[in-house]
Tab-separated table of C-alpha atoms in Angstrom:
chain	number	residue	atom	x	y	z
A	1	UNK	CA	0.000	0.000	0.000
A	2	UNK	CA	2.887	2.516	0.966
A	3	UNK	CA	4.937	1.496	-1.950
A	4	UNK	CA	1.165	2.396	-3.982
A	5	UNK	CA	1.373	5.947	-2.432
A	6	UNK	CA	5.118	6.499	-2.934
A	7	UNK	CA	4.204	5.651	-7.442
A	8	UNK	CA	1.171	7.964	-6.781
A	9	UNK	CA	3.107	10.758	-5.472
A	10	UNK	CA	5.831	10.612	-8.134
A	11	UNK	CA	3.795	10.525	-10.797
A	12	UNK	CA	1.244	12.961	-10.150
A	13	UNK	CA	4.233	15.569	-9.046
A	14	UNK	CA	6.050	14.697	-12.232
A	15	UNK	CA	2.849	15.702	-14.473
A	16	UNK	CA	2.706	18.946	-12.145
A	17	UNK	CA	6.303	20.096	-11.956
A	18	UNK	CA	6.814	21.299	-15.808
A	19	UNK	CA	4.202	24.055	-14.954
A	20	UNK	CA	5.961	25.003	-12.024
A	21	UNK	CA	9.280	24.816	-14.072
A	22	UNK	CA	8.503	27.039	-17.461
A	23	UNK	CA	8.690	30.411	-15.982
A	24	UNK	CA	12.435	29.300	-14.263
A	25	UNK	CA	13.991	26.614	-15.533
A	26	UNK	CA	13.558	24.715	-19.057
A	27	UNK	CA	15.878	22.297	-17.973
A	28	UNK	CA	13.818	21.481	-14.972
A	29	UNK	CA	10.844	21.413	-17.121
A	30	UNK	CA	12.499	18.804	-19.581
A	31	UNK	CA	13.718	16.563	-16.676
A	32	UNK	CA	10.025	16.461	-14.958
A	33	UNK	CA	8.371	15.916	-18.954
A	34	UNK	CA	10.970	13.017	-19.000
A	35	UNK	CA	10.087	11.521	-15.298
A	36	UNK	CA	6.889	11.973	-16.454
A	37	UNK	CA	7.022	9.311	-18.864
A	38	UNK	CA	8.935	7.281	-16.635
A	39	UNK	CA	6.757	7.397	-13.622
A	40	UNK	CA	3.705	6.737	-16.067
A	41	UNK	CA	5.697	3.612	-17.527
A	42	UNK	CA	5.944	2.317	-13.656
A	43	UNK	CA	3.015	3.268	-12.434
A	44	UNK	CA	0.863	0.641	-14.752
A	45	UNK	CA	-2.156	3.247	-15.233
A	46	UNK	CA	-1.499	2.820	-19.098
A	47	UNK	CA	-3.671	-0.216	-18.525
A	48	UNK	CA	-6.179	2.177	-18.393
A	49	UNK	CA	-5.787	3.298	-22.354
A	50	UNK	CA	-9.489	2.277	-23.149
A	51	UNK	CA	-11.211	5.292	-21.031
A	52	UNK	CA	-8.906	7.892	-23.215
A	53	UNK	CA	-11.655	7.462	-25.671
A	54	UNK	CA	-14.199	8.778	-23.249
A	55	UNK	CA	-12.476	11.865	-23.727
A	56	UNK	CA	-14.012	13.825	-27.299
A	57	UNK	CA	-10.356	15.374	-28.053
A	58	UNK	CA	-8.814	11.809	-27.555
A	59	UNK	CA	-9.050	10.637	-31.449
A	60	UNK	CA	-8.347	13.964	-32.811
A	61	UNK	CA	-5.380	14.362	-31.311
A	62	UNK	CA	-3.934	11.064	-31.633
A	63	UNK	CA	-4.973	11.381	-35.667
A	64	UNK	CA	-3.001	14.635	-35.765
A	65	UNK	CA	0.193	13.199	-33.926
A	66	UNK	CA	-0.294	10.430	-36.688
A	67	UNK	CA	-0.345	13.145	-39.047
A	68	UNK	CA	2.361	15.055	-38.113
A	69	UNK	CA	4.786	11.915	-38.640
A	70	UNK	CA	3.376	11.178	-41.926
A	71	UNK	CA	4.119	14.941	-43.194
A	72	UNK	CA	7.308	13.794	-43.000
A	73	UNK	CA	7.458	11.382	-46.213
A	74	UNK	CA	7.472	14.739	-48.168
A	75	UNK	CA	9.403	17.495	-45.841
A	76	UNK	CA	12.286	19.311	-47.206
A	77	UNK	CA	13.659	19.624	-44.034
A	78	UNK	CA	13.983	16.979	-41.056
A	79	UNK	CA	15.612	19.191	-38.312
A	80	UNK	CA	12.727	21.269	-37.981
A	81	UNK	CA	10.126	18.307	-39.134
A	82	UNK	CA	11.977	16.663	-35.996
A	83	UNK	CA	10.727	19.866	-33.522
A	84	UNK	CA	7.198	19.452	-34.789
A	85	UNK	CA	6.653	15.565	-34.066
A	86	UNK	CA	8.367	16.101	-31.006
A	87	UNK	CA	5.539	19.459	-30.214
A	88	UNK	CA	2.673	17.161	-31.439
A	89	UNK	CA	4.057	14.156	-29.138
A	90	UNK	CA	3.577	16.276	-26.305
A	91	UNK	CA	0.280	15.091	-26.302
A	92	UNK	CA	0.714	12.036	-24.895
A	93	UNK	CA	1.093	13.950	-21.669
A	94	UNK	CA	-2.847	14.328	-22.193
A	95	UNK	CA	-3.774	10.963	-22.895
A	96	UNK	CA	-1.646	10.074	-19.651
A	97	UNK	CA	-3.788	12.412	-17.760
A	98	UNK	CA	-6.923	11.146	-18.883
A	99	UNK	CA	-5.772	7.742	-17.247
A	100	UNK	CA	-4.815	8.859	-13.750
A	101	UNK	CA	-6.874	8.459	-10.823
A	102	UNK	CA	-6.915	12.037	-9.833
A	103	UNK	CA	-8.189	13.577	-6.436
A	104	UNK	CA	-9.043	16.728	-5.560
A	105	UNK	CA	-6.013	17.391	-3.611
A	106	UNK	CA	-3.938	16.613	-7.034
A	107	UNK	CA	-5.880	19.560	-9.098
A	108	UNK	CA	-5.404	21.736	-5.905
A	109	UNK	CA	-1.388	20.794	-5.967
A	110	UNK	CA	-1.161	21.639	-9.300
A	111	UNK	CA	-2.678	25.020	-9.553
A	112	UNK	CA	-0.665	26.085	-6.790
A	113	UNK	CA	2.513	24.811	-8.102
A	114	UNK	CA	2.164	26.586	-11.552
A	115	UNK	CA	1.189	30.292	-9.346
A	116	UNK	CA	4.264	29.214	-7.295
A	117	UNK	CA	6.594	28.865	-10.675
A	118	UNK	CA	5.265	32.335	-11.907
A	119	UNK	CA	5.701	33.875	-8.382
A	120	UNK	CA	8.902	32.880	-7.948
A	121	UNK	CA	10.008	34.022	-11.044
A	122	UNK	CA	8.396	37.710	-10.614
A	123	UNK	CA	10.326	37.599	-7.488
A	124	UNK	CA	13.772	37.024	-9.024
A	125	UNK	CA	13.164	39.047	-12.584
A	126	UNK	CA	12.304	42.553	-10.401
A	127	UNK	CA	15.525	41.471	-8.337
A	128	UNK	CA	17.250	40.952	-11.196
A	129	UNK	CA	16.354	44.279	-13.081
A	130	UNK	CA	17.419	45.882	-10.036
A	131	UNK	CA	20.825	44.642	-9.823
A	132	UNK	CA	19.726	43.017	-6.648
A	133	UNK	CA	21.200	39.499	-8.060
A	134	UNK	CA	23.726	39.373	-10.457
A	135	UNK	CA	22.003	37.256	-12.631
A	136	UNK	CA	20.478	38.433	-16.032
A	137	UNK	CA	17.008	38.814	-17.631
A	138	UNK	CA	16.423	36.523	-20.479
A	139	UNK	CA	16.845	38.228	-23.902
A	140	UNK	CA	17.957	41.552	-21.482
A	141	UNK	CA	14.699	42.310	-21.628
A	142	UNK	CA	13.900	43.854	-17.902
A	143	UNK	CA	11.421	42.366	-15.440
A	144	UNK	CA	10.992	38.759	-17.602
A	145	UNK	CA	13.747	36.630	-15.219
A	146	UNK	CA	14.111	33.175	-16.543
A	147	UNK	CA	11.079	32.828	-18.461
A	148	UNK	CA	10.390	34.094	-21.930
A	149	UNK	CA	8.491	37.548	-22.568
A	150	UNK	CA	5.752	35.984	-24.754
A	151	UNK	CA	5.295	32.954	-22.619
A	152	UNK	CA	5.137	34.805	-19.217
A	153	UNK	CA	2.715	36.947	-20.451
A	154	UNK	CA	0.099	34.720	-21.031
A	155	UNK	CA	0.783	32.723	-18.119
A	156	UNK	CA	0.166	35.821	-15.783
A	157	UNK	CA	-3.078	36.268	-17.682
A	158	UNK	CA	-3.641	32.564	-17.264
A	159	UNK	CA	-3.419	33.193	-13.383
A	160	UNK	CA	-5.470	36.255	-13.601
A	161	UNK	CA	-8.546	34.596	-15.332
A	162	UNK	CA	-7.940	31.540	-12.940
A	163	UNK	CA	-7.911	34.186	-9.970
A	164	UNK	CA	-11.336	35.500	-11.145
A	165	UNK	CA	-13.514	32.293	-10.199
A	166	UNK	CA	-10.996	31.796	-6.955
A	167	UNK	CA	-12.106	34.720	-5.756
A	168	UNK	CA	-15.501	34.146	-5.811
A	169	UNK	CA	-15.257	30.591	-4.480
A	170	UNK	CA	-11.848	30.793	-2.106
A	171	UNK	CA	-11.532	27.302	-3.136
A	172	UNK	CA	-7.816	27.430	-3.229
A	173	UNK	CA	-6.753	30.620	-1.643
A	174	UNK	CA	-7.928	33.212	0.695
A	175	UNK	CA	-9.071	36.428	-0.841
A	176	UNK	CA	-6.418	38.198	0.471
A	177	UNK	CA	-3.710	36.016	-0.989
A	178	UNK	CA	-5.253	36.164	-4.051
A	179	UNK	CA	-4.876	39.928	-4.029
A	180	UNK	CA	-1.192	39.605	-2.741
A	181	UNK	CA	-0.512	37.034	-5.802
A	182	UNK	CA	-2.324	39.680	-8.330
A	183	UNK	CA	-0.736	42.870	-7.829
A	184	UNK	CA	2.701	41.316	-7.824
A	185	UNK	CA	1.953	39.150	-11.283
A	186	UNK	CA	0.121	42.627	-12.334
A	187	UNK	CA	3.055	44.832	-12.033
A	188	UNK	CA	5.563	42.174	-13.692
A	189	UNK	CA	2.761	42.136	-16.477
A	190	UNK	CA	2.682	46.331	-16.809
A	191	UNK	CA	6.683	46.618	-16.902
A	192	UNK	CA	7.786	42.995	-18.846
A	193	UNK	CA	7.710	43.415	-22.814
A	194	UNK	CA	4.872	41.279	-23.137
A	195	UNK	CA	2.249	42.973	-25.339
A	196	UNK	CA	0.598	39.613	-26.417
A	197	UNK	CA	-0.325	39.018	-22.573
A	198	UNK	CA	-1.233	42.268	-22.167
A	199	UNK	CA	-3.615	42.343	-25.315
A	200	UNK	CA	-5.281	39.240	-23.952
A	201	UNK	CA	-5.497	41.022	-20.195
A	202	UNK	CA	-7.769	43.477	-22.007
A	203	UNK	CA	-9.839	40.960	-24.065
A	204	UNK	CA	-10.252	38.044	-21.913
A	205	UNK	CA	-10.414	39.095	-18.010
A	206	UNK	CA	-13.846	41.192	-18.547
A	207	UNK	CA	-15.324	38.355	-20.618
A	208	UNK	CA	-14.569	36.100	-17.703
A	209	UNK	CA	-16.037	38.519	-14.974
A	210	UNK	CA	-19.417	39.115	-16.819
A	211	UNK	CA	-19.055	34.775	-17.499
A	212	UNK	CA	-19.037	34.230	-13.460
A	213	UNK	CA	-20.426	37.215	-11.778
A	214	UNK	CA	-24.133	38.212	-11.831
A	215	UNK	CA	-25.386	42.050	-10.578
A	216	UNK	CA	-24.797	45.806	-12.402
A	217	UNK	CA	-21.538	45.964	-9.774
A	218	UNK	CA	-19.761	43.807	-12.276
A	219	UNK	CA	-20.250	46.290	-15.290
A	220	UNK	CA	-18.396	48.823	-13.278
A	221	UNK	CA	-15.503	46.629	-11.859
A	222	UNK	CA	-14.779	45.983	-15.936
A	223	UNK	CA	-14.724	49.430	-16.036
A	224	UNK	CA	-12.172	49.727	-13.181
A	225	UNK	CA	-10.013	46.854	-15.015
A	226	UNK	CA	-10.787	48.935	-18.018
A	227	UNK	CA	-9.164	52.125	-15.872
A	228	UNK	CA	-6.170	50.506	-14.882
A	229	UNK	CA	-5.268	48.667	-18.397
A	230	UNK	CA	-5.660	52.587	-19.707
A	231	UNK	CA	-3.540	53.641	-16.442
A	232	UNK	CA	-0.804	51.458	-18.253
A	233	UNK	CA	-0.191	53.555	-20.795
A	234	UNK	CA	1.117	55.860	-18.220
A	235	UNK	CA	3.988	53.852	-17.509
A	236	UNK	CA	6.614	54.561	-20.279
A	237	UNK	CA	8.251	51.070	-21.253
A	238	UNK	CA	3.845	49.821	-21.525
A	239	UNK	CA	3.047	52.609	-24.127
A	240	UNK	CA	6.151	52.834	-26.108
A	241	UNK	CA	5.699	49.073	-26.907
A	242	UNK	CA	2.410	49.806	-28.146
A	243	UNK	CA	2.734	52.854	-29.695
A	244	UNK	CA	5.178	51.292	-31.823
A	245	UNK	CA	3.095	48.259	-32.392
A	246	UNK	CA	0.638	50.930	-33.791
A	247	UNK	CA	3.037	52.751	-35.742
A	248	UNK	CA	4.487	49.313	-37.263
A	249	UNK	CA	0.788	48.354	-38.221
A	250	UNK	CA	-0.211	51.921	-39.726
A	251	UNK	CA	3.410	51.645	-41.898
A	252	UNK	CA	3.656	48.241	-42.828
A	253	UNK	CA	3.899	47.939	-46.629
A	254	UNK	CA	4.480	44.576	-48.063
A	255	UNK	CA	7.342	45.719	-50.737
A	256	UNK	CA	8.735	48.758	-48.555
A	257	UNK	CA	12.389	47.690	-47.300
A	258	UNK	CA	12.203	48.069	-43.369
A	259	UNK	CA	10.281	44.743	-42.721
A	260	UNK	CA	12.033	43.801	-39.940
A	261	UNK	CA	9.437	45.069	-36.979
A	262	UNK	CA	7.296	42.663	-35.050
A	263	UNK	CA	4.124	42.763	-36.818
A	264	UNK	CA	5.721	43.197	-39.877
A	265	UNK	CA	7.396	39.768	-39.667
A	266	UNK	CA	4.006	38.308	-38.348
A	267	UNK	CA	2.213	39.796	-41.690
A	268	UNK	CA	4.545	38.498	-43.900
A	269	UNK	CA	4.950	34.803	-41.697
A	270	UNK	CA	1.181	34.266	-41.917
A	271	UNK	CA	0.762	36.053	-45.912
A	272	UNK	CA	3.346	33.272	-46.654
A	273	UNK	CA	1.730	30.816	-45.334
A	274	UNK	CA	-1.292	31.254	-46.314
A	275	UNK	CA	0.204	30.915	-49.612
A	276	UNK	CA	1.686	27.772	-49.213
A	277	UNK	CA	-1.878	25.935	-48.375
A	278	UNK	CA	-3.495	27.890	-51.470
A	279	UNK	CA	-0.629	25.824	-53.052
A	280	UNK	CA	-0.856	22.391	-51.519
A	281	UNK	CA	-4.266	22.432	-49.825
A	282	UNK	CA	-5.023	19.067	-49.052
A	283	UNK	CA	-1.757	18.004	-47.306
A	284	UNK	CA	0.218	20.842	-47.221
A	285	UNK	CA	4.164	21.595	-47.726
A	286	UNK	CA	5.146	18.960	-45.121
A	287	UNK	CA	6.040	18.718	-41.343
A	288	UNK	CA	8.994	21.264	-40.631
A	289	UNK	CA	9.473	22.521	-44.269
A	290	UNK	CA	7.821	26.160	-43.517
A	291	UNK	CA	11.550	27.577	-43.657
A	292	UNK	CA	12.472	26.054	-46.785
A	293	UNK	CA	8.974	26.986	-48.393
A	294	UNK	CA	8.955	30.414	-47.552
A	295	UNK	CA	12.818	31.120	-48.395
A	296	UNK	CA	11.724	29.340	-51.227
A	297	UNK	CA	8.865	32.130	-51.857
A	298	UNK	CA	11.159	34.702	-50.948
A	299	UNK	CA	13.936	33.981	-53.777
A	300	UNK	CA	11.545	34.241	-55.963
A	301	UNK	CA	10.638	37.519	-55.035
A	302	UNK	CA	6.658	36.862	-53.784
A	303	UNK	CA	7.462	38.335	-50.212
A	304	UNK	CA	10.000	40.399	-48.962
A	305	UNK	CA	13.506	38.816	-47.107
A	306	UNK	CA	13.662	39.122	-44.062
A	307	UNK	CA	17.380	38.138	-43.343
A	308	UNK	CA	17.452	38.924	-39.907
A	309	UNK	CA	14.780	36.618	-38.571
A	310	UNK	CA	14.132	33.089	-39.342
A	311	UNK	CA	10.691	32.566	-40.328
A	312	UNK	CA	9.881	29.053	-38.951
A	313	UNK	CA	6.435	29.586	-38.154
A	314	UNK	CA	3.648	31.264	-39.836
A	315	UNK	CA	3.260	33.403	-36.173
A	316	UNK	CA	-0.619	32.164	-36.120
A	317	UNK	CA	-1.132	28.551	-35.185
A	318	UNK	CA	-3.915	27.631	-37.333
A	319	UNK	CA	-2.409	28.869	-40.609
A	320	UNK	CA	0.902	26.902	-39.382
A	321	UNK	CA	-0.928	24.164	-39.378
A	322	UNK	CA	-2.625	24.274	-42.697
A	323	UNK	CA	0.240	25.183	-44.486
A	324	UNK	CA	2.678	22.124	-43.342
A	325	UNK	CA	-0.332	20.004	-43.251
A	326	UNK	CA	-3.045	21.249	-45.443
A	327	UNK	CA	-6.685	21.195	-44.642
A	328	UNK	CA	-6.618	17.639	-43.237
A	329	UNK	CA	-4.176	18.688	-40.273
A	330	UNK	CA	-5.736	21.813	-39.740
A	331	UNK	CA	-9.632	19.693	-39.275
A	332	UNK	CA	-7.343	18.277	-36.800
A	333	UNK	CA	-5.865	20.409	-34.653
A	334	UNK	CA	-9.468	22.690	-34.544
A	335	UNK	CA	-11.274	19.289	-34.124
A	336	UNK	CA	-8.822	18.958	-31.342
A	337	UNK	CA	-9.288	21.808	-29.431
A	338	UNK	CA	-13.005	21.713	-30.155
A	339	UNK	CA	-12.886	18.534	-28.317
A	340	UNK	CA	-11.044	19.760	-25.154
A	341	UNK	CA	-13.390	23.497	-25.342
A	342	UNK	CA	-16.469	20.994	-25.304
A	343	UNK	CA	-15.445	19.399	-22.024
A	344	UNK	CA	-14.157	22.579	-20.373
A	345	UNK	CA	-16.911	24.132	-21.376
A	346	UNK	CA	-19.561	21.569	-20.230
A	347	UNK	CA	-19.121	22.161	-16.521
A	348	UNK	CA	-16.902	25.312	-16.518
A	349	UNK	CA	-18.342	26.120	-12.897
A	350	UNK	CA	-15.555	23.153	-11.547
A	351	UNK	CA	-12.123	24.498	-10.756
A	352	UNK	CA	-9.843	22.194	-12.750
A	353	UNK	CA	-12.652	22.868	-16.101
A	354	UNK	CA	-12.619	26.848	-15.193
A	355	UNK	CA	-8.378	26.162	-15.135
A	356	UNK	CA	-8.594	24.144	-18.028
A	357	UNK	CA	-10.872	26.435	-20.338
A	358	UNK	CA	-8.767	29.731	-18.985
A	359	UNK	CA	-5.859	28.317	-20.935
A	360	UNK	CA	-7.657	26.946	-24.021
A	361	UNK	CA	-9.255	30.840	-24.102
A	362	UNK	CA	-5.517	31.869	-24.282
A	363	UNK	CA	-4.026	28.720	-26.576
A	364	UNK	CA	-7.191	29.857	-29.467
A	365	UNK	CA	-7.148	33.859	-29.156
A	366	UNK	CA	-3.234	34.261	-28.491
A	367	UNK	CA	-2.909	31.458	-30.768
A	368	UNK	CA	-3.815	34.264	-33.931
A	369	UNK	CA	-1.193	36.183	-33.655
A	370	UNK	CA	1.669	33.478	-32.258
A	371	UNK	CA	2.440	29.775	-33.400
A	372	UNK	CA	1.450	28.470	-30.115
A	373	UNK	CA	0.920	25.000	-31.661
A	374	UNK	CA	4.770	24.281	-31.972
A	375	UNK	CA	5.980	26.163	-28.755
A	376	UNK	CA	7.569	24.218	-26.065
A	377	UNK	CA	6.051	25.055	-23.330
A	378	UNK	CA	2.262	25.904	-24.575
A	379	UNK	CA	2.454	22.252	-26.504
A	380	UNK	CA	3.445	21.040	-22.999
A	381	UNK	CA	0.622	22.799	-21.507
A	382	UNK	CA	-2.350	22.408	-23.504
A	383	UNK	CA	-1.494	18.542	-23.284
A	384	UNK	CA	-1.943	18.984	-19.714
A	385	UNK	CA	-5.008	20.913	-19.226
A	386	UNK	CA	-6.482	18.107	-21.749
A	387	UNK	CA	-5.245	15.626	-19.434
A	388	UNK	CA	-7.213	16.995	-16.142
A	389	UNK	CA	-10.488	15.187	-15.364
A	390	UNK	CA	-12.725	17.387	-16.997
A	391	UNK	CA	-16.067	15.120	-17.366
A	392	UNK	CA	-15.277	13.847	-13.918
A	393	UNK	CA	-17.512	16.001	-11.588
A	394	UNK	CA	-16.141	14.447	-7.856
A	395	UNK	CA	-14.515	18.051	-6.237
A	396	UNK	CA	-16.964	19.094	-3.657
A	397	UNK	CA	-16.600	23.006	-4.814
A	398	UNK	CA	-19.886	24.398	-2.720
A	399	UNK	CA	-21.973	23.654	-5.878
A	400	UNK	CA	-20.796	26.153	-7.884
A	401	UNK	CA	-23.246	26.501	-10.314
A	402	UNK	CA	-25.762	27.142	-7.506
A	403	UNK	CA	-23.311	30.092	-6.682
A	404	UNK	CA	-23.425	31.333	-10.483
């Protein structure tokens, strides 16, 4: 029985730990993804395999991983066909999920852990900017720490949509804490160069509020949220990001020669690939061959070089998908994430489906303007908020949709 507690323990802290890792360590991440498979291997709950089809993202996903492989037979290049089987693999981290006998205690452990990564790293990154530690940001860019600007934005937005039905239900923290948590993650959010966090702060955290509140009060509090995203643009480092992002989207002309600017690379990533699925609709260029295809397009003078960035990605998951793997992988992937929506959704008054569907809101909407498909960590992640019991209704939560 103790030796039955000891293979619980390790495997259920080995499917936790990579959240708590991403914002600090990618090494530590990698090492708990591998123990992860390890502790699954040992702990015999593969047996298990036939209730992953209870779960309606189950088959999609394992059709697209299947896919994914095949677009190999006609890639032009197998480095980067390598990093997308190995992003679509992730998924098995899901399907291991959906065989685990998990507790309430488990979803609670979890949640904490990943506010505890993020935490820790806010922590260290405004030590770090102020020369507290010696230690640098990553990329130089202040206030970020160990974790990558893009990333660690949505992950503090992640917490702050979570933090909107924990308040209401103090399920997992007090109020209080919950407040101490916010305005630290808030601040790190205001001063890191994260604008795609920040854009989703705006469009997602009053949806969620008018989602899970009832009464006029909550009209006004999105107004207050709506005061305080505009008190941003006070703060000098917040509106210089976006007044460039304005000016970049204003100027951008497809043959003028400064191209190099952040949306401009995003506008000519996802023009490019939508041109590669208006060339090979049904399957695509091929897993990994998005580099070679739109050098390719480049030479021959259809877009504009871009020699100091290279263009991997289409900067949009869904056209990434369609252009490596035509319309068949792209039915996929949205049939995929259909399938884990649909569950979320179904009882999104439970904490681990209100967790789950949070980060599913961020994978789709931050998803059009970054490749979130092929990322390591939000591959990682959405595997593992597929993986969470979400048609299993056992946490005792004060009937929360009695409270809605």
């Amino acid at each position: 029985m103790e030796w039955l507690k000891v293979k619980e323990k390790a495997l259920f802290y080995s499917y936790i730990l990579p959240l708590f890792f991403f914002p600090i360590s990618t090494a530590g991440a990698g090492i708990s993804s591998g123990l992860l498979i390890l502790t699954y291997g040992i702990s015999g709950y593969w047996r298990n395999w036939r209730s992953v089809f209870n779960r309606l993202w189950a088959v999609p996903l394992l059709l697209l991983i299947v896919w994914t492989a095949f677009g190999l037979f006609w890639t032009t290049n197998f480095f980067y066909g390598a990093k997308v089987i190995e992003a679509a693999g992730y998924g098995f981290f899901g399907l291991f999920g959906a065989t685990m006998p998990w507790k309430e205690k488990w979803i609670k452990t979890l949640i904490r852990f990943f506010i505890l990564g993020l935490l820790i790293n806010a922590i260290l990154a405004f030590l770090m900017t102020w020369h507290v530690l010696p230690w640098r940001n990553v990329n130089n860019l202040p206030y970020t720490g160990f974790g990558g600007h893009i990333y660690l934005s949505l992950a503090i937005v992640h917490v702050f949509l979570w933090m909107v039905w924990d308040l209401k239900f103090q399920w997992n923290f007090k109020r209080w804490l919950n407040i101490a948590i916010a305005i630290i993650l808030f601040a790190q959010l205001v001063l890191a160069q994260g604008r795609s966090g920040q854009l989703l702060f705006i469009i997602l955290l009053p949806a969620a509020i008018l989602m899970l509140y009832k009464g006029k009060w909550r009209y006004w509090l999105s107004l207050v949220i709506l005061l305080c995203v505009s008190g941003m643009m006070f703060v000098p480092s917040v509106y210089g990001m976006f007044a460039l992002g304005v000016h970049q989207l204003i100027h951008f002309n497809i043959h003028a020669t400064d191209i190099n600017s952040s949306w401009g690379l995003r506008i000519i990533a996802m023009i490019g690939g939508v041109m590669m699925f208006l060339s090979h609709p049904l399957f695509g260029v091929g897993t990994g061959s998005f580099l070679s295809s739109i050098t390719a397009i480049q030479d021959a003078h259809m877009l504009p070089k871009t020699p100091l960035f290279i263009m991997n990605t289409a900067a949009n998951s869904f056209i990434s998908e369609a252009a490596v793997l035509g319309v068949l992988g792209l039915g996929l992937f949205i049939w995929f994430l259909w399938g884990v929506l649909k569950e979320a959704w179904s009882d999104r008054m439970m904490p681990q489906n209100w967790f789950a569907l949070s980060y599913i809101s961020i994978f789709i909407v931050g998803g059009l303007y970054n490749s979130l498909n092929w990322g390591y960590a939000d591959s990682i992640t959405i595997a593992l908020m597929a993986g969470l019991p979400l048609n299993r209704f056992f946490i005792p939560v004060c009937d929360a949709r009695k409270n809605v």
